[in-house]
Amino acid sequence: MTSLAALILASLLQVIPAPAQMQVRGGSFKLAPPSEDKIEFRLDPSCPLPAEGYTLEVTRSRVKAVASTEAGLFYARKTLEQLEENGRIPCVKITDYPRFAWRGFHIDPCRHFLSVEEIKQQIDILSSYKMNVMHWHLTDDQGWRIEIKKYPRLTEVGAIRTEFDGSVEKGYYTQEEIADVVAYAAERFVTVVPEIEMPGHALAAIAAYPALSCTKETVHPQITWGSPDIVFCPGSEFTFKFLEDVVDEVVALFPGTYFHVGGDECLKTKWEQCPDCQARIKAEGLVADKDGTAEEKLQSYAIRRMEKILAQRGRKLIGWDEILEGGLSPNATVMSWRGESGGIKAALAGHDVIMTPSKAGMYLDHVQGDPKVEPVSIGNYTTLEKAYKYDPVPEELTKNGKEHFVLGLQCNNWSEYVYSVSHRQYMLFPRAFAVAETAWTPKEKKDWESFRTRVDKACQALDKRGVNYHIPIPEQPGGSCDRLAFQEETTLELTTTRPVKAVVYTLDGSEPTASSARYTAPLRFAESAVVKVASLTSYGKLSTVRTISLTKMAPWPSVTPDLIGGLTAERADGRFCTVADTKDATWTPVKIERLRDLATLEPFNRNLPDSTRFYAARAKGAFKVPETGVYRFSSDCDEVWIDGRLVIDNGAAVKRFSHQDSELVLEKGAHSVQVYFLYNVLGGWNSLRNKPDVLINNNKINLIH
Ligand code: ACM
Ligand code: ZN
């Protein structure tokens, strides 16, 4: 066989992660019921490959895998499973081993709980792609998820969250369940790293044991996303006694070397006021200097104490990169999430690091296409390609001979905006496959063009298991909108974040199928239409369908501004999930200067105490458009009415990245606008964090005063 033919064949073998070396020979091995004796998996301590490596040779007559470890044989088997097609395994010779020792994925049951079954499924799938660390984020402000026998209120109180709308989010893992998951993972050569967050992100624990905080006030597990400023008190000995007791129970469940103590996003405002914290600062001689404030030194003190507690139990401390603040504890491993700089600094100082930079592609909670067409998310932007192209070894480390301190990389799968199992799968796959390839495959063997074709087979394997995943949704270049308007005629242009086999659409209201019309050039419309559009994959599956309406309309006539009057607003106190809930509310006038002020009628409080005064507000005014034409409206307000007609209705949706943008044709001159804004918390989003403007063609609407 020519080398070109071998190369083409190799690219047809859709193995992820791509093996370090793979030669494809002609022919195949046929699997048959008695073929077991022709398949050999041999443990050979003299096999010269790095740990976890293996060789795999498939000829027409036999299959032979050799490795020096059980893990290596497991990975050989996983490669073999991917090679198999209709009972045949192509003849290959593979020599394979990992680039990195830490090939991690992270799960966040604190914001939205994952069942044991769901966790096992993730372990099962991701270990098949040779990932080998599961970072289990077990405690946070919104939930404490691990049973600690000495402190039962952690789960009695800290594992239950009553949301704004009265619904309850709860769940925790018993110690038996934890042990079961750890054992299940071990069988698949996955080490589970527990994370117990301190000193911040600890509100659920403090809700259970208020004495753990500086102010000792009564709190509830947090119902909003973001960090409260009520955190553990490192001035108090009870805090360390508690943490030491918790560590004792946790290390008994997790045999791995590493223990994650969090350390991120700890607001230190309470420490500044706390007599115990200030006494500790004094007693320990913690003084502000170029390395940080006295309170940052106090955080560093707390982490160092944790490091000692862990070392006494034979464990190594890992923390998020904030543990660098105020000085890194001597043997800490740093998980670099706020970019790579924390990781670089730590590695240059001789510390091990795990790279998981959020904005460089390792945060799989980021949106993976136009936020107007993708489900609500935390934002940012991480396409499959971006996740794939991340490399965890910065040049600065290679230049300084410190690259070996990078143990590997990890994707983090935070679940604030993940409201169902299938949505979690949608965020995870296929981007986690990209991370798996970077973690395993030699850098020089990585190739995006090859990967994006190979990923289709991995996605089909997910289909077989009934697991959901992301397929690019057709979007409009320059910004998507499902409600378009035009006067005479218009065009609709579509694209996708990565190539798909085709974009298919219908115009008769039916759902698109693989044989629907194919989009080849911008669609032209002279009459109103409803377009249903989806991406079609190489294997015949469709993405989420988008329904786009294009409405031919005469311009809405302008009105005399005097008839509308200036900006007026009213407020009604109460807990309202939707505008319809305000039907019997009592409204009283309030004075505002601009629409944005609707979100400042109560102060923003990150801790949301019981005394919080939620409210509804509505405002009316007028604005002018300079020319007769098409205008696109967008708003995170609950409702926007233009000229007396409801144009944006965000319903009970989480009020971020409004999905209800709408176009209108307006006549030159003045038009009326009315908005409703509700201060509430839906899906964990505190709406006071919005700026309740109305945008017209992406600019703030200019109200006539
Ligand atoms: C983090 O994302 N706060 C580690
Ligand atoms: Zn304190």
XYZ file of C-alpha atoms and ligand atoms in Angstrom:
710
model
C 0.000 0.000 0.000
C 1.303 3.470 -0.826
C 1.906 5.821 2.043
C -0.747 8.157 0.628
C -3.335 5.397 0.677
C -2.267 4.525 4.217
C -2.692 8.147 5.208
C -6.172 8.307 3.734
C -7.118 5.062 5.447
C -5.731 6.340 8.739
C -7.936 9.398 8.482
C -10.921 7.118 7.919
C -10.211 5.392 11.196
C -11.980 7.831 13.402
C -10.172 7.275 16.673
C -10.338 9.947 19.378
C -7.902 10.820 20.817
C -5.712 10.284 17.760
C -3.047 7.686 18.643
C 0.587 8.717 18.861
C 1.509 6.370 15.992
C -0.832 4.436 13.763
C -0.003 2.499 10.610
C -2.872 1.164 8.592
C -2.400 -2.035 6.661
C -4.759 -3.603 4.143
C -7.500 -5.967 5.223
C -9.312 -6.515 8.490
C -9.827 -8.910 11.361
C -13.307 -10.374 11.472
C -14.907 -10.668 14.891
C -16.788 -13.905 15.305
C -18.177 -15.766 18.344
C -15.069 -18.086 18.674
C -12.526 -15.324 17.895
C -11.686 -14.742 21.592
C -8.662 -17.023 21.416
C -7.246 -14.894 18.582
C -7.435 -11.738 20.695
C -4.687 -11.316 23.252
C -4.334 -8.609 25.890
C -0.968 -9.080 27.527
C 0.417 -7.345 30.584
C 4.162 -7.119 30.089
C 6.140 -5.124 32.655
C 9.009 -4.870 30.167
C 6.866 -3.005 27.618
C 9.014 0.106 27.139
C 6.235 2.664 26.672
C 5.348 5.356 29.216
C 2.790 4.368 31.877
C -0.707 4.071 30.395
C 0.827 3.405 26.963
C 0.099 0.336 24.850
C 0.772 -1.276 21.516
C -2.029 -2.729 19.477
C -1.512 -4.878 16.435
C -4.390 -6.106 14.329
C -3.742 -8.519 11.489
C -6.186 -10.555 9.439
C -5.696 -13.471 11.804
C -5.260 -11.953 15.284
C -5.387 -8.990 17.632
C -2.633 -8.359 20.135
C -2.376 -5.611 22.722
C 0.590 -5.198 25.065
C 1.031 -2.770 27.936
C 2.986 -2.545 31.135
C -0.080 -1.470 33.146
C -3.741 -2.437 33.397
C -4.555 1.145 32.409
C -2.620 0.677 29.180
C -4.608 -2.469 28.362
C -7.847 -0.635 29.163
C -6.918 2.096 26.695
C -5.955 -0.479 24.063
C -9.429 -1.965 24.462
C -11.051 1.442 24.109
C -9.106 2.088 20.906
C -10.131 -1.316 19.600
C -13.794 -0.566 20.329
C -13.565 2.600 18.277
C -11.863 0.809 15.382
C -14.533 -1.864 15.142
C -17.027 -1.294 12.342
C -19.716 -3.855 11.481
C -17.843 -6.689 13.155
C -14.543 -5.919 11.448
C -11.393 -4.328 12.790
C -9.060 -2.873 10.179
C -5.480 -4.154 10.235
C -3.382 -1.584 12.096
C -0.266 -1.229 14.141
C -0.625 1.325 16.907
C 1.880 2.580 19.441
C 0.151 4.918 21.819
C 0.715 6.769 25.081
C -0.545 9.979 26.690
C 0.955 13.440 26.375
C -0.245 14.434 29.858
C -0.787 12.586 33.124
C -3.754 14.795 34.134
C -6.615 14.510 31.657
C -9.398 16.016 33.649
C -13.058 16.815 33.608
C -14.946 18.526 36.372
C -18.533 18.251 37.564
C -20.601 20.735 39.557
C -23.520 19.142 41.394
C -23.750 22.154 43.730
C -25.658 24.442 41.386
C -27.709 21.683 39.767
C -27.447 18.190 41.134
C -26.196 15.202 39.127
C -27.430 11.763 40.108
C -24.953 8.950 40.728
C -26.212 7.361 37.529
C -25.466 10.511 35.525
C -21.970 10.761 37.001
C -21.240 7.136 36.178
C -22.374 7.697 32.615
C -19.967 10.637 32.271
C -17.138 8.570 33.719
C -17.951 5.708 31.408
C -17.986 7.885 28.292
C -15.032 10.106 29.100
C -12.778 7.275 30.252
C -13.454 5.692 26.839
C -11.759 8.758 25.395
C -8.882 8.225 27.815
C -9.666 10.968 30.324
C -8.459 9.957 33.752
C -9.319 12.548 36.421
C -12.759 13.557 37.640
C -12.742 16.689 39.744
C -15.853 16.528 41.920
C -16.859 20.008 43.085
C -18.812 18.936 46.157
C -19.517 22.125 48.069
C -20.475 25.673 47.171
C -22.746 28.553 48.148
C -25.774 26.935 46.547
C -25.403 23.445 47.966
C -23.337 21.101 50.147
C -23.449 17.706 48.449
C -21.430 15.239 50.532
C -22.604 13.505 53.683
C -20.387 14.316 56.671
C -21.468 12.198 59.604
C -20.044 14.513 62.256
C -21.951 17.527 60.865
C -25.385 16.263 59.759
C -26.818 19.740 59.218
C -24.481 20.148 56.224
C -26.855 17.956 54.257
C -30.044 18.502 56.289
C -29.819 22.263 55.712
C -26.993 22.857 53.256
C -28.173 20.437 50.570
C -31.619 22.009 50.141
C -32.282 25.261 48.330
C -35.714 26.844 48.089
C -35.744 28.935 44.945
C -37.470 32.299 44.453
C -40.438 30.612 42.782
C -40.848 28.141 45.668
C -39.392 25.157 43.836
C -36.804 23.091 45.687
C -33.384 22.024 44.406
C -31.828 19.382 46.605
C -29.606 16.358 46.717
C -26.449 14.995 48.259
C -24.293 11.900 48.032
C -24.180 9.503 50.947
C -20.753 8.193 51.860
C -21.755 4.817 50.396
C -22.651 6.492 47.108
C -19.360 8.363 47.046
C -17.436 5.143 47.650
C -19.438 3.458 44.893
C -18.631 6.241 42.392
C -14.947 6.257 43.362
C -14.770 2.481 42.838
C -16.648 2.701 39.539
C -14.193 5.365 38.378
C -11.183 3.333 39.526
C -12.326 0.383 37.407
C -12.087 2.778 34.466
C -8.738 4.201 35.583
C -10.271 7.520 36.595
C -9.014 9.115 39.807
C -11.638 11.168 41.596
C -10.414 14.404 43.188
C -12.800 15.826 45.797
C -13.205 19.561 46.176
C -14.273 21.056 49.493
C -14.432 24.824 48.955
C -12.868 27.207 51.434
C -12.644 29.946 52.565
C -15.191 31.390 50.078
C -18.079 29.752 48.201
C -19.145 28.279 51.539
C -22.604 29.710 52.172
C -24.356 26.320 52.212
C -22.058 25.178 55.036
C -22.576 28.470 56.852
C -26.352 28.084 56.491
C -25.946 24.805 58.388
C -23.437 26.128 60.938
C -23.597 29.943 61.151
C -20.682 29.973 63.616
C -18.413 29.301 60.624
C -18.775 32.896 59.366
C -17.460 36.149 60.778
C -20.894 37.618 61.494
C -22.542 34.318 62.475
C -25.816 35.532 60.973
C -28.554 33.158 59.785
C -28.378 32.548 56.033
C -29.806 30.152 53.447
C -28.042 28.301 50.673
C -27.660 30.960 47.988
C -30.412 31.106 45.350
C -28.444 33.273 42.938
C -25.230 32.717 41.002
C -22.173 34.768 41.906
C -20.205 34.971 45.129
C -21.738 36.140 48.415
C -19.413 38.010 50.774
C -20.360 35.802 53.719
C -17.460 33.332 53.872
C -15.649 31.160 56.412
C -13.986 33.051 59.259
C -10.275 32.158 59.330
C -9.967 34.061 62.583
C -11.962 31.382 64.375
C -10.485 28.072 65.539
C -13.890 26.452 65.069
C -13.506 26.949 61.311
C -10.289 24.906 61.225
C -11.645 22.280 63.606
C -14.641 21.906 61.297
C -12.460 21.719 58.180
C -10.135 19.189 59.776
C -13.090 16.992 60.748
C -14.504 17.250 57.245
C -11.118 16.417 55.720
C -10.933 13.329 57.926
C -14.182 11.944 56.554
C -13.409 12.967 52.971
C -9.916 11.449 52.744
C -11.342 8.170 53.983
C -13.525 8.097 50.869
C -11.058 9.285 48.257
C -7.866 7.239 48.008
C -6.256 9.556 45.418
C -3.323 11.797 46.293
C -4.951 15.117 45.503
C -7.439 17.115 47.534
C -8.897 20.344 46.109
C -9.593 23.128 48.589
C -11.119 25.666 46.181
C -9.716 29.004 47.271
C -11.307 30.989 44.433
C -13.386 34.158 44.485
C -13.293 34.679 48.236
C -14.576 38.167 49.017
C -12.691 39.470 52.016
C -14.857 42.407 53.072
C -16.177 40.709 56.220
C -12.631 39.841 57.325
C -11.768 43.536 57.320
C -14.453 44.139 59.962
C -14.137 40.900 61.965
C -12.351 41.147 65.348
C -11.324 37.464 65.178
C -9.869 37.840 61.686
C -8.057 41.028 62.625
C -6.708 39.365 65.789
C -5.404 36.481 63.659
C -3.781 38.922 61.253
C -2.036 40.572 64.190
C -1.050 37.365 65.946
C 0.412 35.881 62.766
C 2.162 39.094 61.778
C 0.342 39.264 58.458
C 1.094 42.643 56.914
C 0.194 44.139 53.588
C 3.090 44.288 51.150
C 3.723 43.957 47.426
C 2.375 40.382 47.533
C -1.034 41.414 48.804
C -3.242 42.942 51.460
C -3.317 41.674 55.042
C -6.592 39.898 54.199
C -4.998 38.194 51.195
C -2.245 37.074 53.545
C -4.966 35.732 55.803
C -6.334 33.666 52.926
C -2.827 32.372 52.297
C -2.561 31.517 56.015
C -5.798 29.518 55.778
C -4.577 27.612 52.717
C -1.237 26.833 54.389
C -3.066 25.428 57.387
C -5.130 23.287 55.053
C -1.967 22.101 53.332
C -0.602 20.920 56.688
C -3.876 19.222 57.612
C -3.820 17.397 54.281
C -0.122 16.529 54.420
C -0.646 14.878 57.827
C -3.112 12.608 56.044
C -0.839 11.927 53.095
C -2.670 14.218 50.686
C -1.522 16.996 48.353
C -3.341 20.280 48.139
C -4.714 21.677 44.897
C -6.437 25.032 44.649
C -7.720 27.506 42.082
C -5.153 30.103 41.078
C -6.312 32.602 43.727
C -4.231 30.562 46.182
C -1.271 32.457 44.738
C -2.578 35.632 46.383
C -0.711 36.498 49.524
C 1.891 33.815 48.809
C 1.571 30.210 47.650
C 1.828 27.421 50.183
C 4.986 25.344 49.735
C 3.742 22.213 47.966
C 0.498 23.386 46.415
C -0.593 22.443 42.914
C -2.329 25.295 41.106
C -5.355 24.990 38.870
C -5.095 27.962 36.539
C -8.571 29.139 35.543
C -8.362 32.937 35.223
C -6.207 32.583 32.139
C -2.771 31.004 32.158
C -0.837 33.605 34.123
C -1.437 31.965 37.516
C -0.260 28.658 36.121
C 2.800 30.228 34.540
C 3.745 32.027 37.749
C 3.331 28.862 39.798
C 5.272 26.669 37.340
C 8.113 29.177 37.135
C 8.291 28.893 40.934
C 8.489 25.108 40.668
C 4.880 24.163 41.416
C 2.823 21.666 39.481
C -0.079 23.191 37.568
C -3.220 22.091 35.785
C -4.313 24.376 32.979
C -8.020 25.114 32.739
C -8.207 28.708 31.514
C -11.818 29.781 31.270
C -11.664 32.114 28.306
C -9.191 29.997 26.323
C -11.621 27.150 25.738
C -11.641 24.994 28.879
C -14.941 26.215 30.391
C -17.619 24.143 28.781
C -20.399 26.156 30.397
C -19.605 28.873 27.848
C -21.991 29.340 24.964
C -20.998 27.431 21.817
C -22.635 29.586 19.140
C -24.621 32.798 18.797
C -26.209 33.366 22.251
C -29.400 34.432 20.482
C -29.934 30.900 19.167
C -28.207 28.815 21.847
C -29.873 28.089 25.217
C -29.262 30.596 27.987
C -25.766 30.219 29.442
C -23.184 32.036 31.517
C -22.037 33.690 28.273
C -18.522 34.032 26.916
C -17.858 31.965 23.790
C -16.258 28.557 23.326
C -16.821 26.751 20.068
C -15.652 23.181 19.509
C -12.790 24.586 17.434
C -11.703 26.936 20.223
C -11.797 24.122 22.774
C -9.774 21.953 20.388
C -7.118 24.538 19.601
C -6.195 25.269 23.199
C -2.697 24.112 24.100
C -1.836 23.950 27.799
C 1.910 24.516 27.561
C 2.618 28.248 27.266
C 5.723 29.276 25.377
C 7.002 31.081 28.445
C 7.304 27.761 30.262
C 8.956 25.963 27.333
C 11.390 28.859 26.974
C 12.367 28.511 30.622
C 12.496 24.724 30.681
C 9.539 24.529 33.054
C 6.978 22.868 30.813
C 7.174 19.629 32.798
C 5.356 21.378 35.658
C 2.200 21.357 33.520
C 0.616 18.090 34.626
C -2.130 18.485 32.076
C -5.424 20.137 31.385
C -9.023 19.978 32.446
C -12.417 21.098 31.212
C -14.768 22.574 33.799
C -18.455 21.974 33.510
C -20.102 24.442 35.845
C -23.820 23.962 36.036
C -25.404 27.296 36.987
C -27.313 27.521 33.728
C -27.703 23.781 33.221
C -31.310 22.986 33.975
C -31.557 19.346 32.822
C -29.504 16.225 32.219
C -29.831 16.530 28.465
C -28.736 20.165 28.608
C -25.657 19.161 30.608
C -24.826 16.616 27.913
C -25.374 19.292 25.253
C -22.788 21.535 26.928
C -20.302 18.711 27.500
C -20.316 16.972 24.143
C -18.600 17.052 21.785
C -16.333 19.725 23.325
C -15.035 17.308 25.986
C -13.761 15.077 23.144
C -11.634 17.995 21.943
C -10.153 18.331 25.428
C -9.531 14.573 25.548
C -7.512 14.741 22.331
C -5.382 17.669 23.526
C -4.749 15.821 26.773
C -3.620 12.585 25.128
C -2.404 13.100 21.567
C 1.124 14.384 20.822
C 0.868 18.051 19.923
C 2.301 17.514 16.440
C -0.355 14.894 15.688
C -3.249 17.193 16.488
C -5.160 18.456 13.483
C -8.440 20.368 13.621
C -9.551 19.436 10.102
C -9.065 15.768 10.882
C -10.684 16.031 14.320
C -13.835 17.731 13.102
C -14.513 14.826 10.751
C -13.566 12.178 13.343
C -15.858 13.754 15.916
C -18.899 12.669 13.919
C -18.263 9.032 14.791
C -17.928 9.879 18.479
C -21.251 11.733 18.258
C -22.909 8.728 16.643
C -21.662 6.644 19.558
C -23.438 9.131 21.861
C -26.625 8.662 19.832
C -26.425 4.922 20.469
C -26.374 5.634 24.212
C -29.172 8.190 24.025
C -26.826 10.981 25.054
C -27.474 14.517 23.809
C -24.800 16.744 22.254
C -24.369 20.011 20.424
C -24.731 20.322 16.666
C -24.151 23.837 15.298
C -27.441 25.701 14.788
C -27.739 27.891 11.678
C -27.147 31.497 12.646
C -27.147 34.849 10.880
C -23.754 36.439 10.360
C -23.638 39.633 12.399
C -26.352 38.550 14.851
C -29.310 36.212 14.831
C -32.962 37.166 15.214
C -36.015 34.934 14.871
C -38.519 37.745 14.188
C -37.495 39.716 11.122
C -39.424 42.466 9.342
C -39.155 44.122 5.916
C -40.994 46.562 3.638
C -40.499 45.430 0.024
C -38.161 42.483 0.021
C -35.374 41.013 2.087
C -32.731 38.297 2.206
C -31.848 35.798 4.892
C -28.221 34.734 5.185
C -27.168 31.760 7.302
C -23.926 30.245 8.497
C -22.696 27.715 11.098
C -19.862 27.819 13.627
C -18.184 24.884 11.886
C -18.834 23.117 8.596
C -21.874 20.829 8.448
C -23.005 18.643 5.569
C -25.810 21.044 4.706
C -28.225 23.576 6.110
C -31.758 22.438 5.318
C -35.004 24.402 5.499
C -38.728 24.407 4.839
C -41.117 27.238 3.969
C -44.410 25.394 4.488
C -44.324 25.180 8.261
C -43.253 21.529 8.310
C -40.250 20.337 10.305
C -37.117 20.105 8.176
C -35.693 16.668 7.361
C -32.490 15.417 5.766
C -34.180 15.686 2.369
C -35.547 19.215 2.787
C -34.343 22.029 0.513
C -30.671 22.847 0.974
C -29.445 26.308 1.675
C -26.828 27.276 -0.914
C -27.122 31.076 -1.051
C -29.006 33.803 0.856
C -32.772 33.265 0.581
C -34.802 36.093 -0.988
C -38.281 37.030 0.179
C -40.840 39.448 -1.304
C -43.708 38.184 0.871
C -44.041 37.205 4.522
C -42.665 33.765 5.300
C -41.838 31.355 8.087
C -38.531 29.522 7.603
C -37.717 26.420 9.614
C -34.029 25.727 9.411
C -31.538 23.217 10.827
C -28.034 21.887 10.234
C -27.635 18.412 8.802
C -24.673 16.284 9.890
C -22.711 13.869 7.682
C -24.648 11.003 9.295
C -28.097 12.420 8.709
C -28.933 13.902 12.089
C -30.405 17.395 12.427
C -29.520 20.131 14.871
C -32.093 21.995 16.949
C -34.571 23.554 14.507
C -34.870 27.327 14.354
C -38.117 28.986 13.327
C -37.560 32.389 11.739
C -40.494 34.583 10.789
C -40.082 37.295 8.146
C -42.976 39.742 8.220
C -43.708 42.109 5.365
C -45.247 45.185 6.929
C -46.186 48.763 6.295
C -44.346 51.204 8.572
C -46.021 51.776 11.904
C -47.062 55.441 11.853
C -45.268 57.863 14.109
C -47.200 59.639 16.844
C -47.142 63.151 18.240
C -44.701 63.106 21.191
C -46.965 65.435 23.181
C -49.622 62.745 23.200
C -47.221 60.345 24.885
C -45.717 62.700 27.450
C -42.308 62.327 29.132
C -40.815 59.355 30.892
C -43.029 58.101 33.739
C -42.649 55.039 35.931
C -44.437 53.063 38.620
C -43.503 50.379 41.091
C -45.380 47.553 42.821
C -43.880 45.554 45.687
C -44.129 41.764 45.625
C -42.665 38.544 44.325
C -43.532 38.330 40.635
C -42.291 35.664 38.237
C -44.118 37.058 35.189
C -45.887 40.248 34.188
C -49.192 38.368 34.384
C -48.522 37.925 38.132
C -48.759 41.731 38.565
C -52.419 41.834 37.524
C -53.715 42.713 41.009
C -50.655 44.654 42.116
C -50.827 48.121 43.610
C -48.729 50.569 41.604
C -47.246 53.773 42.925
C -45.331 56.387 40.908
C -41.524 56.478 41.098
C -39.116 58.936 39.548
C -36.496 57.659 37.117
C -34.123 59.425 34.744
C -33.631 56.552 32.334
C -34.934 53.027 31.815
C -31.820 51.573 33.415
C -32.943 53.053 36.745
C -35.698 50.426 36.871
C -33.044 48.030 38.185
C -31.919 50.344 41.003
C -35.151 50.846 42.941
C -33.643 48.541 45.584
C -29.909 48.213 46.277
C -28.168 45.172 44.808
C -27.345 42.743 47.605
C -25.295 39.703 46.657
C -26.428 37.777 49.731
C -30.214 38.191 49.229
C -31.345 38.292 52.879
C -34.938 37.435 53.847
C -35.716 41.151 54.071
C -35.170 41.611 50.323
C -37.919 43.707 48.750
C -38.663 42.293 45.341
C -40.772 44.411 43.011
C -42.250 45.040 39.576
C -41.679 48.309 37.746
C -43.073 49.723 34.547
C -42.195 52.798 32.571
C -43.611 54.682 29.596
C -42.027 57.156 27.259
C -41.322 58.077 23.674
C -38.390 57.855 21.301
C -37.661 59.015 17.767
C -36.320 57.172 14.746
C -34.443 59.253 12.169
C -35.674 57.482 9.027
C -38.492 55.218 7.981
C -37.037 51.708 7.990
C -36.456 48.385 9.728
C -35.390 48.537 13.394
C -34.332 45.616 15.575
C -35.362 45.714 19.238
C -33.686 43.837 22.039
C -34.170 43.966 25.797
C -33.746 41.963 28.993
C -36.872 43.642 30.364
C -39.757 41.267 30.888
C -41.904 42.970 28.278
C -41.426 45.758 25.751
C -44.404 47.389 24.061
C -43.940 49.714 21.075
C -46.848 51.907 19.940
C -49.181 49.953 22.203
C -48.219 46.513 20.875
C -46.260 43.795 22.675
C -42.996 43.403 20.763
C -40.727 41.548 23.220
C -42.101 39.060 25.720
C -39.392 37.347 27.733
C -42.038 35.394 29.614
C -40.630 33.427 32.532
C -37.264 32.930 30.808
C -33.999 33.512 32.639
C -33.483 37.165 31.774
C -30.075 36.971 30.177
C -29.255 37.253 26.487
C -32.871 37.800 25.501
C -33.922 35.295 22.868
C -36.948 37.377 21.885
C -35.412 40.108 19.731
C -37.858 41.503 17.191
C -37.746 43.714 14.137
C -40.346 46.322 13.192
C -40.753 48.758 10.316
C -41.248 52.218 11.812
C -42.106 55.515 10.200
C -39.684 58.379 10.742
C -40.609 60.330 13.885
C -41.773 59.593 17.422
C -43.083 56.274 18.785
C -44.219 55.189 22.219
C -42.428 52.622 24.355
C -43.590 50.892 27.516
C -41.557 48.341 29.471
C -42.094 46.012 32.401
C -39.160 45.081 34.590
C -39.404 42.509 37.392
C -36.880 42.298 40.189
C -36.815 38.561 40.788
C -34.545 35.522 40.642
C -35.401 33.050 37.915
C -33.055 30.166 37.193
C -30.567 31.653 39.665
C -30.283 34.971 37.829
C -30.727 38.072 39.988
C -32.403 40.449 37.561
C -30.934 43.513 39.303
C -27.748 42.516 37.494
C -29.443 43.436 34.214
C -29.385 46.851 32.649
C -33.029 47.120 31.652
C -32.603 49.253 28.566
C -34.345 48.817 25.280
C -31.818 48.492 22.478
C -32.678 49.619 18.987
C -30.194 48.344 16.390
C -27.847 47.568 19.282
C -27.905 51.119 20.666
C -29.704 52.296 23.740
C -33.056 53.809 22.844
C -33.010 57.616 23.179
C -36.004 58.700 25.194
C -37.599 62.097 24.592
C -37.644 64.063 27.830
C -14.001 29.226 39.134
O -14.474 29.136 38.001
N -14.509 30.100 39.994
C -12.910 28.415 39.558
Zn -13.686 36.482 60.760
